[in-house]
Every structure is written in structure tokens, then in C-alpha cells.
Short mmCIF file of C-alpha atoms in Angstrom, two decimals:
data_model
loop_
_atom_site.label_atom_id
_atom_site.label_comp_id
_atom_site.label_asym_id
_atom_site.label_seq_id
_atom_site.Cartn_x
_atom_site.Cartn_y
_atom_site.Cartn_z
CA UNK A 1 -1.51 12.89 -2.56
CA UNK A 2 0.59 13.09 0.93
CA UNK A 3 -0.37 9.57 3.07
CA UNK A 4 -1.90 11.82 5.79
CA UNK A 5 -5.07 11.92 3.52
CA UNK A 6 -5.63 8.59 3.87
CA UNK A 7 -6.52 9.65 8.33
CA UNK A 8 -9.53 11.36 6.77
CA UNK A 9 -12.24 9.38 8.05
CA UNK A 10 -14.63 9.47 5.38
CA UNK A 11 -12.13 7.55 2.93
CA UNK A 12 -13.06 3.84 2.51
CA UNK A 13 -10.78 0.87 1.66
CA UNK A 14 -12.12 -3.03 0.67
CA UNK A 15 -9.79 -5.37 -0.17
CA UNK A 16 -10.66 -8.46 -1.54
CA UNK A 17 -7.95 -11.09 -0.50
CA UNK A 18 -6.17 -10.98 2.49
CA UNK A 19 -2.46 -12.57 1.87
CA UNK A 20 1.19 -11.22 1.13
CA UNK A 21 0.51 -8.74 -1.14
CA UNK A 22 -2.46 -7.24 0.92
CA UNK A 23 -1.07 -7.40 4.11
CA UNK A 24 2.05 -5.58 2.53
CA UNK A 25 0.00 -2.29 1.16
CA UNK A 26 -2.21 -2.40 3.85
CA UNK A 27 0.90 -2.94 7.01
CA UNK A 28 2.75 0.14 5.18
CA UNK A 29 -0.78 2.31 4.50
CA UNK A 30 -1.31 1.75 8.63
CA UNK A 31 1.99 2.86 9.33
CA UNK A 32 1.78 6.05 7.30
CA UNK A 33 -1.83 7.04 9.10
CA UNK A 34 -3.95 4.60 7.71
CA UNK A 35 -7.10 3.93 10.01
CA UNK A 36 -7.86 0.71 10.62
CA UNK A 37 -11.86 1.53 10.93
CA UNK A 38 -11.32 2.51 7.36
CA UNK A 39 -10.51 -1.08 6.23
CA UNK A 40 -12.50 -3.54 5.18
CA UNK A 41 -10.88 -7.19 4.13
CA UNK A 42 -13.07 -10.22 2.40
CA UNK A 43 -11.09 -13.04 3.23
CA UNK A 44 -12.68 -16.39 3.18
CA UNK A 45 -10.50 -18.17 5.72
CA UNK A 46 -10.96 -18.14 8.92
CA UNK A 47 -7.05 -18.16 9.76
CA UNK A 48 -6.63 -15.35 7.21
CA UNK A 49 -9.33 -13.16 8.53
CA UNK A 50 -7.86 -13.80 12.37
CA UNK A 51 -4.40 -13.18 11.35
CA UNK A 52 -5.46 -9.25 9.86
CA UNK A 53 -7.55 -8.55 12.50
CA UNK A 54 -5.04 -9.29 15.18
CA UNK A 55 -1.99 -8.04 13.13
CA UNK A 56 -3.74 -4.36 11.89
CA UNK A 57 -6.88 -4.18 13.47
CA UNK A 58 -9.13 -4.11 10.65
CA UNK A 59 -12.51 -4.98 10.17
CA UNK A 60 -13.31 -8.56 8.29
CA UNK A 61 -16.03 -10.16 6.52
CA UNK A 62 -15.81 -14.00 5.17
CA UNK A 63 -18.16 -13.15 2.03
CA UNK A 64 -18.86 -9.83 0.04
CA UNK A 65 -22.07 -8.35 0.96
CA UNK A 66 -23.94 -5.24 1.76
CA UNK A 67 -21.23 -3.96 4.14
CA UNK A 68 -18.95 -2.88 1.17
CA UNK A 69 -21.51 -0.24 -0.14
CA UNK A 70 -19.81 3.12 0.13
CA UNK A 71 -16.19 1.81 -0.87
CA UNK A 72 -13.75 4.73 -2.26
CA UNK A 73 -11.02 2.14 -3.35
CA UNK A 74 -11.53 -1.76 -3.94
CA UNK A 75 -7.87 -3.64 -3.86
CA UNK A 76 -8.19 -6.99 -5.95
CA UNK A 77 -5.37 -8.96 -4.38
CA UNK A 78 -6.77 -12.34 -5.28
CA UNK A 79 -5.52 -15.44 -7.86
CA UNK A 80 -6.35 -14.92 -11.11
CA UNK A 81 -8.14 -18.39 -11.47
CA UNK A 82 -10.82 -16.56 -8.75
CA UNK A 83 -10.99 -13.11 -9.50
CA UNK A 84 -14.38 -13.43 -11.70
CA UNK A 85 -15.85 -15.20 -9.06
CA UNK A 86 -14.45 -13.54 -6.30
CA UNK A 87 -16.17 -10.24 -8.19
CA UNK A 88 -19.61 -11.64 -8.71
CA UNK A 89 -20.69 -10.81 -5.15
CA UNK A 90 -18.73 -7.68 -5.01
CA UNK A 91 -20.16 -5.45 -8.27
CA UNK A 92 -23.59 -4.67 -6.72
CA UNK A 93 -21.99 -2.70 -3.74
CA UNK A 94 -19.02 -0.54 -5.44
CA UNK A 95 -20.38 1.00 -8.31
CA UNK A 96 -18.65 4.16 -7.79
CA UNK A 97 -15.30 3.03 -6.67
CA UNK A 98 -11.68 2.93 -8.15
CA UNK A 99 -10.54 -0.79 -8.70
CA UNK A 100 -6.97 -1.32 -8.20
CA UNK A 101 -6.00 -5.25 -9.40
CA UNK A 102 -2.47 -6.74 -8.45
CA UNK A 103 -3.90 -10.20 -10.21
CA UNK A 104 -1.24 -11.38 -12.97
CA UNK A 105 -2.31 -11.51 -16.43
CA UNK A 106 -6.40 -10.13 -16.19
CA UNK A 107 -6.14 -6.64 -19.03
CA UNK A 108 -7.91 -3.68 -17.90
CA UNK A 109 -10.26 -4.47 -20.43
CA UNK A 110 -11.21 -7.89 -18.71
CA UNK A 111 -11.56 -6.15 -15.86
CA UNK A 112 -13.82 -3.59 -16.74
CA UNK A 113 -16.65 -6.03 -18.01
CA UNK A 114 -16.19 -8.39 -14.80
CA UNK A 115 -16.70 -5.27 -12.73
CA UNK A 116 -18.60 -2.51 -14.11
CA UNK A 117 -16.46 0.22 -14.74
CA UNK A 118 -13.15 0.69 -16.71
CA UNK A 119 -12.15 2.76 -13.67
CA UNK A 120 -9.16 0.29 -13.34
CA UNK A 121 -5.60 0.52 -12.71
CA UNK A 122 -3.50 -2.83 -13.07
CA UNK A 123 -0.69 -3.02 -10.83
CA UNK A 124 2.54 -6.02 -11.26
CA UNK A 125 3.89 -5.51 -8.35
CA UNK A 126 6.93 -7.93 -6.90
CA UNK A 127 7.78 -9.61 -4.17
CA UNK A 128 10.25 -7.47 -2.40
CA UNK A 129 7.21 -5.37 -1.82
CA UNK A 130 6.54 -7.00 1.28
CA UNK A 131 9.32 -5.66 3.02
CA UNK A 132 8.90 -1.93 0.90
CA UNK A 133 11.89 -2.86 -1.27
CA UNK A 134 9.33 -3.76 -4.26
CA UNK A 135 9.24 -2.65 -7.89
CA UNK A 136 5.63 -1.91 -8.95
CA UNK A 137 4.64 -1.85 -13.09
CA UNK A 138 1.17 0.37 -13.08
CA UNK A 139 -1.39 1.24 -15.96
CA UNK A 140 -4.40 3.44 -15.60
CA UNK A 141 -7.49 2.20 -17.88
CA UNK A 142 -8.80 5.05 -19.74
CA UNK A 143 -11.51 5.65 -16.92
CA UNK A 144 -9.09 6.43 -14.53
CA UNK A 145 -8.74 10.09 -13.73
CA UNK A 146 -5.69 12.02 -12.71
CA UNK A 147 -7.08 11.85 -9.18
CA UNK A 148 -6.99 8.13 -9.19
CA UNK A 149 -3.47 7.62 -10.65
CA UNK A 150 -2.39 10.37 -7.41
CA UNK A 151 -4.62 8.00 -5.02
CA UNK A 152 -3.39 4.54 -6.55
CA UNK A 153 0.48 6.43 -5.93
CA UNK A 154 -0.36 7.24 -2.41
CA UNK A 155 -1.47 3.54 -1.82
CA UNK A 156 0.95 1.77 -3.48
CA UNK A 157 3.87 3.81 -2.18
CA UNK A 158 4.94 1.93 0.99
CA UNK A 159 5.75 -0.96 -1.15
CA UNK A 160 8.86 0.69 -3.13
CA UNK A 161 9.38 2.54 -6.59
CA UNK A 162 6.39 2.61 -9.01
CA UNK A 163 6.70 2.94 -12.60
CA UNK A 164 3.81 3.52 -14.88
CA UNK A 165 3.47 3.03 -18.21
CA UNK A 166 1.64 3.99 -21.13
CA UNK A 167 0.67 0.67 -23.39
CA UNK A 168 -0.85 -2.11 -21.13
CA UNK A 169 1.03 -4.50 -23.22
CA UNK A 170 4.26 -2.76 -21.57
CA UNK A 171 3.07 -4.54 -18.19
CA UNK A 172 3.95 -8.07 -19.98
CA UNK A 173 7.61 -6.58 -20.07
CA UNK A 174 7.60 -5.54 -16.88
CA UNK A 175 6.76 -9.18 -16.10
CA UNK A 176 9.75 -10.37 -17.52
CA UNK A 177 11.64 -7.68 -15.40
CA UNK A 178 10.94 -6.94 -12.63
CA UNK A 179 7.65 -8.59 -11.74
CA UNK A 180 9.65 -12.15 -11.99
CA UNK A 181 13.29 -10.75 -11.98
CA UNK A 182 13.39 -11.44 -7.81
CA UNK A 183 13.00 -15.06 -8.81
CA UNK A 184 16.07 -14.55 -11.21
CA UNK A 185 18.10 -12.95 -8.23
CA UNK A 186 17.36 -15.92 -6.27
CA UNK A 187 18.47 -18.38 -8.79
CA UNK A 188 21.64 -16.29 -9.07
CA UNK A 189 22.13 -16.34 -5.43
CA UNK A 190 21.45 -20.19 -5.06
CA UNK A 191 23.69 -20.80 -7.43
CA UNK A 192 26.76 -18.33 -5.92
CA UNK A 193 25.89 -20.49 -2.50
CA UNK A 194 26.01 -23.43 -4.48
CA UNK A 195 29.73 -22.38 -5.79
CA UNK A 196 31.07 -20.63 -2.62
CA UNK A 197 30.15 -23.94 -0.96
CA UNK A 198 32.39 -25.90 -3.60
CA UNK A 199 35.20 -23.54 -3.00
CA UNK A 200 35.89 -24.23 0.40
CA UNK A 201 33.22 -21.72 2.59
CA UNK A 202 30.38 -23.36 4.67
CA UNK A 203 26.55 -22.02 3.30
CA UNK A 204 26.29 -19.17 5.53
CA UNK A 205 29.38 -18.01 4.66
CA UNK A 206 28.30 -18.08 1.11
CA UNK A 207 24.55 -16.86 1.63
CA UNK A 208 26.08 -13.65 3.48
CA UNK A 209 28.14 -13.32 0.41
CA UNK A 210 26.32 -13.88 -2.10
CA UNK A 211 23.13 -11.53 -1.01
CA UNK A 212 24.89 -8.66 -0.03
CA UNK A 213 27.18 -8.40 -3.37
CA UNK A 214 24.14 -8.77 -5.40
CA UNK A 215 22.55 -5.97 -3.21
CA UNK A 216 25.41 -3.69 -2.80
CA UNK A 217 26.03 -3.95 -7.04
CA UNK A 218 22.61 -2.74 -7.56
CA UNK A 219 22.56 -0.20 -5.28
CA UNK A 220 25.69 0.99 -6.77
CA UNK A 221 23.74 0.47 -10.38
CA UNK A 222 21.14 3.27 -8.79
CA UNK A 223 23.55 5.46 -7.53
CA UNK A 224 25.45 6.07 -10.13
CA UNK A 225 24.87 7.74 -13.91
CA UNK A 226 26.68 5.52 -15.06
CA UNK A 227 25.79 2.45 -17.56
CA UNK A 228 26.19 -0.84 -16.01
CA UNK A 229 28.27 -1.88 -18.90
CA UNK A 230 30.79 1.16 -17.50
CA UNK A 231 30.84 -0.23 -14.10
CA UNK A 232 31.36 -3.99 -14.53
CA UNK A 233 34.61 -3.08 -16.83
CA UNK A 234 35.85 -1.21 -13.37
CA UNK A 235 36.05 -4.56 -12.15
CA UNK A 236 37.50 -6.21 -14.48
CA UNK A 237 40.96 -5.90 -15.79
CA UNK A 238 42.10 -7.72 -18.61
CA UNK A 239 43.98 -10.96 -17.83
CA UNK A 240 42.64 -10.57 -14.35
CA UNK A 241 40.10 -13.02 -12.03
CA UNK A 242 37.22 -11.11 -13.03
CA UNK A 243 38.06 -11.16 -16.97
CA UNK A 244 38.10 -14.98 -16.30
CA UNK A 245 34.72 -15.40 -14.68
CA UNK A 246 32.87 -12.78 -17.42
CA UNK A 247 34.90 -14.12 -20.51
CA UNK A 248 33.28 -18.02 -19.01
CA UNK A 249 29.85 -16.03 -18.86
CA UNK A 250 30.12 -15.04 -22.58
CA UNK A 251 31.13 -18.52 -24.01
CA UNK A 252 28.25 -19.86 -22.48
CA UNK A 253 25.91 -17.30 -23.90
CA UNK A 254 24.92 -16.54 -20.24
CA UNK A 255 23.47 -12.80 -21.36
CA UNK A 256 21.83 -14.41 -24.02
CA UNK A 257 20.21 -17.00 -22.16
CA UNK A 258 19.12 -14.24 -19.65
CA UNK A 259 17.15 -12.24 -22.55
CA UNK A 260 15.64 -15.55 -23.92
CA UNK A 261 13.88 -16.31 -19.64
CA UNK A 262 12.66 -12.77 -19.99
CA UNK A 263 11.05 -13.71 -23.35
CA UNK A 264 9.55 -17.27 -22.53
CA UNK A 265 8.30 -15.25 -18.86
CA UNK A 266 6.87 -12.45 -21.15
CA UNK A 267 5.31 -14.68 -23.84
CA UNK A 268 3.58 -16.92 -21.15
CA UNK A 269 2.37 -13.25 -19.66
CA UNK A 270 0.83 -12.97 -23.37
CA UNK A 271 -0.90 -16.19 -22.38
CA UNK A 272 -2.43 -15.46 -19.30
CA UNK A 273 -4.00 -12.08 -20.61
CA UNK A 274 -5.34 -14.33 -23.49
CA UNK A 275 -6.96 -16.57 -21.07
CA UNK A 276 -8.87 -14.62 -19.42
CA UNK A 277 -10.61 -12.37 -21.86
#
């Protein structure tokens, strides 16, 4: 589905939650011909619901109510702790619309009971996102049709690449990738800062360093066909600086240590869904 679709009029959007990840779909969604008469946001902040309406225009509502009859698409960007709640109020008025969640950890068959309808998609999404850099895991519950996957592409596309997959339980790995990976980079790059600092350049120095190797290496990764494995032994010649650094990695099990994150992040994923059956 081409964004232009979303300027006809008679398609309706609710979104229930008003912060990062909201304002990210909805800011690109606007920008690709979005209306904003077409919005709806339940927000129950005051600051929140001031913020949207200045920033895109939209129309806001402190509490779900009558006004969200008629929705074609319901966006769940709330906390997971609030999301039953948050849907009590909200069931009676979209009975025939598609649900798309971006709340961590809630299964598509959680969500179905809480609202209704197993005309779900879950979404992990990540943080980059917000500037249409992000990294998107999706999963269509059994009651979503073609149509809605094509829809829930259109919408999500202004964030970055999407990537569905076929097992729900898939999204927990997709957790440990790419849902937390940004938090990963960061540690990396805090800790390159840290070092560059040590070595003799002041912190801006190092930041500037530090950000745009880590970008420029995985754009490089995406560019090319060939295995990352294949590229970092370009850069590093036996004997050499690089050989040094790596060869340090590997006797401190620094590889291994990175798998064994991804597993604790992806068992405590495991968790979450667990919870809130």
C-alpha cells in the first residue's frame, strides 16, 4: 500500500499513548500525506495531549470514549503494566478495527482476549525509529489478513526496515537483537569514549569517533555481500594494531559474552510474555 492512501479521508487512525514511539509513526505518517483530521490520540496528560496537538495537529481526547467508534487502525503504544487497563475503555468502540501493539512482551494471544479480536499484529520496534533509522520485528496473529500486514507496512514504514516473521516466539529473538541491540551500541560507544579519553583525545573528540566508525562499519556491513567475518579480517593484518585489539577481544571471551546479553535479554523477553497471559 503506497502512503498516499493514507490522504483518503475516510481512513481512521486512534492511538492509544501519545510518547516516542507514537509521535515517531505518526510525525513520519504526516509527512508522507497523513491527515491530521484523521488522527485521533488518547493521551491522559495534559502536557502530552498539548505537545501532539501543537506539534501535528491532531485531534486529542484525555479518556477513551464514544469518539473512537469508526476506527480503521488502533496503535497500542502504551507500557505494558497499562495496556489491559488502558483497553478496558477502548473495546466497546473498535470492534472492527486492526490492532497494531508496539507494547514489549504482551503475545498476540494476550492480546486478542484483552481486546476482542485476534486481528493483531505485534510490532518490537527500536529506538532509532524515532529518527526513521529503526529496525522493526512484526508478527501478524492469524486474524490478520493480507490487507492488514500491507496496511501495518504502510504505517510502520517511516520508522526504518521491517522484518516479519513467522513464529511469535521469533519476536523474543528479535528482542535480543535488534529491539535492545541500540542499547548495546551505546554501551560500545561509551566505552570507545571512555578509552579515546584515556588515550590522550578530549570527549568530543572521542564521541565523533566513536559514533561515526560504528555507523560507517555497519553501513559498510549492508552494503556489501560480504560476511562480516570477511570484512573485519580486511582490517586486520596479522602482527598488526588491529590483530592486537581483536586477539585482546578473544581472550576475554568478548563474542561470547555478547551471545550470553542476547540470551539473558531474550530469556527475560520469555518472562514478560509469561506475565501477562
Amino acid at each position: 500500500m503506497h502512503a498516499s492512501a493514507f490522504a483518503h479521508p475516510q481512513l481512521r487512525l486512534v492511538f492509544i499513548g501519545g510518547g516516542n514511539m507514537a509521535s515517531a509513526i505518526l510525525g513520519g505518517l504526516i509527512k508522507e500525506g497523513l491527515r491530521p483530521d484523521q488522527v485521533t490520540v488518547v493521551a491522559p496528560t495534559e502536557t502530552t495531549r498539548a505537545r501532539l496537538s501543537a506539534q501535528f495537529g491532531v485531534h486529542t481526547l484525555g479518556a477513551a470514549g464514544p469518539e473512537l467508534a469508526g476506527a480503521d487502525v488502533v496503535v497500542w503504544a502504551v507500557k505494558p503494566q497499562v495496556f489491559h487497563e488502558a483497553s478496558l475503555p477502548v473495546v466497546p468502540h473498535t470492534p472492527g478495527a486492526l490492532h497494531l501493539s508496539v507494547a514489549a512482551g504482551i503475545t498476540t494471544e494476550t492480546l486478542a482476549r484483552w481486546l476482542g479480536t485476534d486481528r493483531v499484529v505485534r510490532c518490537m520496534p527500536n529506538t532509532p525509529s524515532l529518527i526513521g533509522q529503526g529496525m522493526s520485528g512484526l508478527y501478524a496473529a492469524p486474524g490478520a489478513t493480507a490487507a492488514d500486514r500491507e496496511l501495518t507496512d504502510a504505517l510502520l514504514h517511516p520508522t526504518g526496515k521491517l522484518l516479519w516473521v513467522k513464529e511469535e516466539a521469533q519476536l523474543d529473538a528479535v528482542t535480543a537483537i535488534s529491539g535492545s541491540g541500540p542499547a548495546y551500541v551505546f554501551y560500545w560507544i561509551e566505552a570507545l569514549i571512555q578509552g579515546g579519553v584515556e588515550l590522550g583525545l578530549s570527549e568530543a573528540e572521542s564521541r565523533e569517533l566513536a559514533a561515526q566508525t560504528l555507523a560507517g562499519a555497519a553501513a559498510l556491513v549492508q552494503a556489501s555481500d560480504e560476511a562480516p567475518e570477511v570484512l573485519r579480517a580486511r582490517v586486520t593484518s596479522k602482527g598488526g594494531t588491529t590483530h592486537e585489539a581483536i586477539t585482546s577481544m578473544q581472550q576475554h571471551q568478548v563474542g561470547e559474552h555478547i551471545v550470553e546479553a542476547m540470551r539473558a535479554c531474550w530469556r527475560r523477553a520469555r518472562e514478560m510474555a509469561a506475565q501477562y497471559r
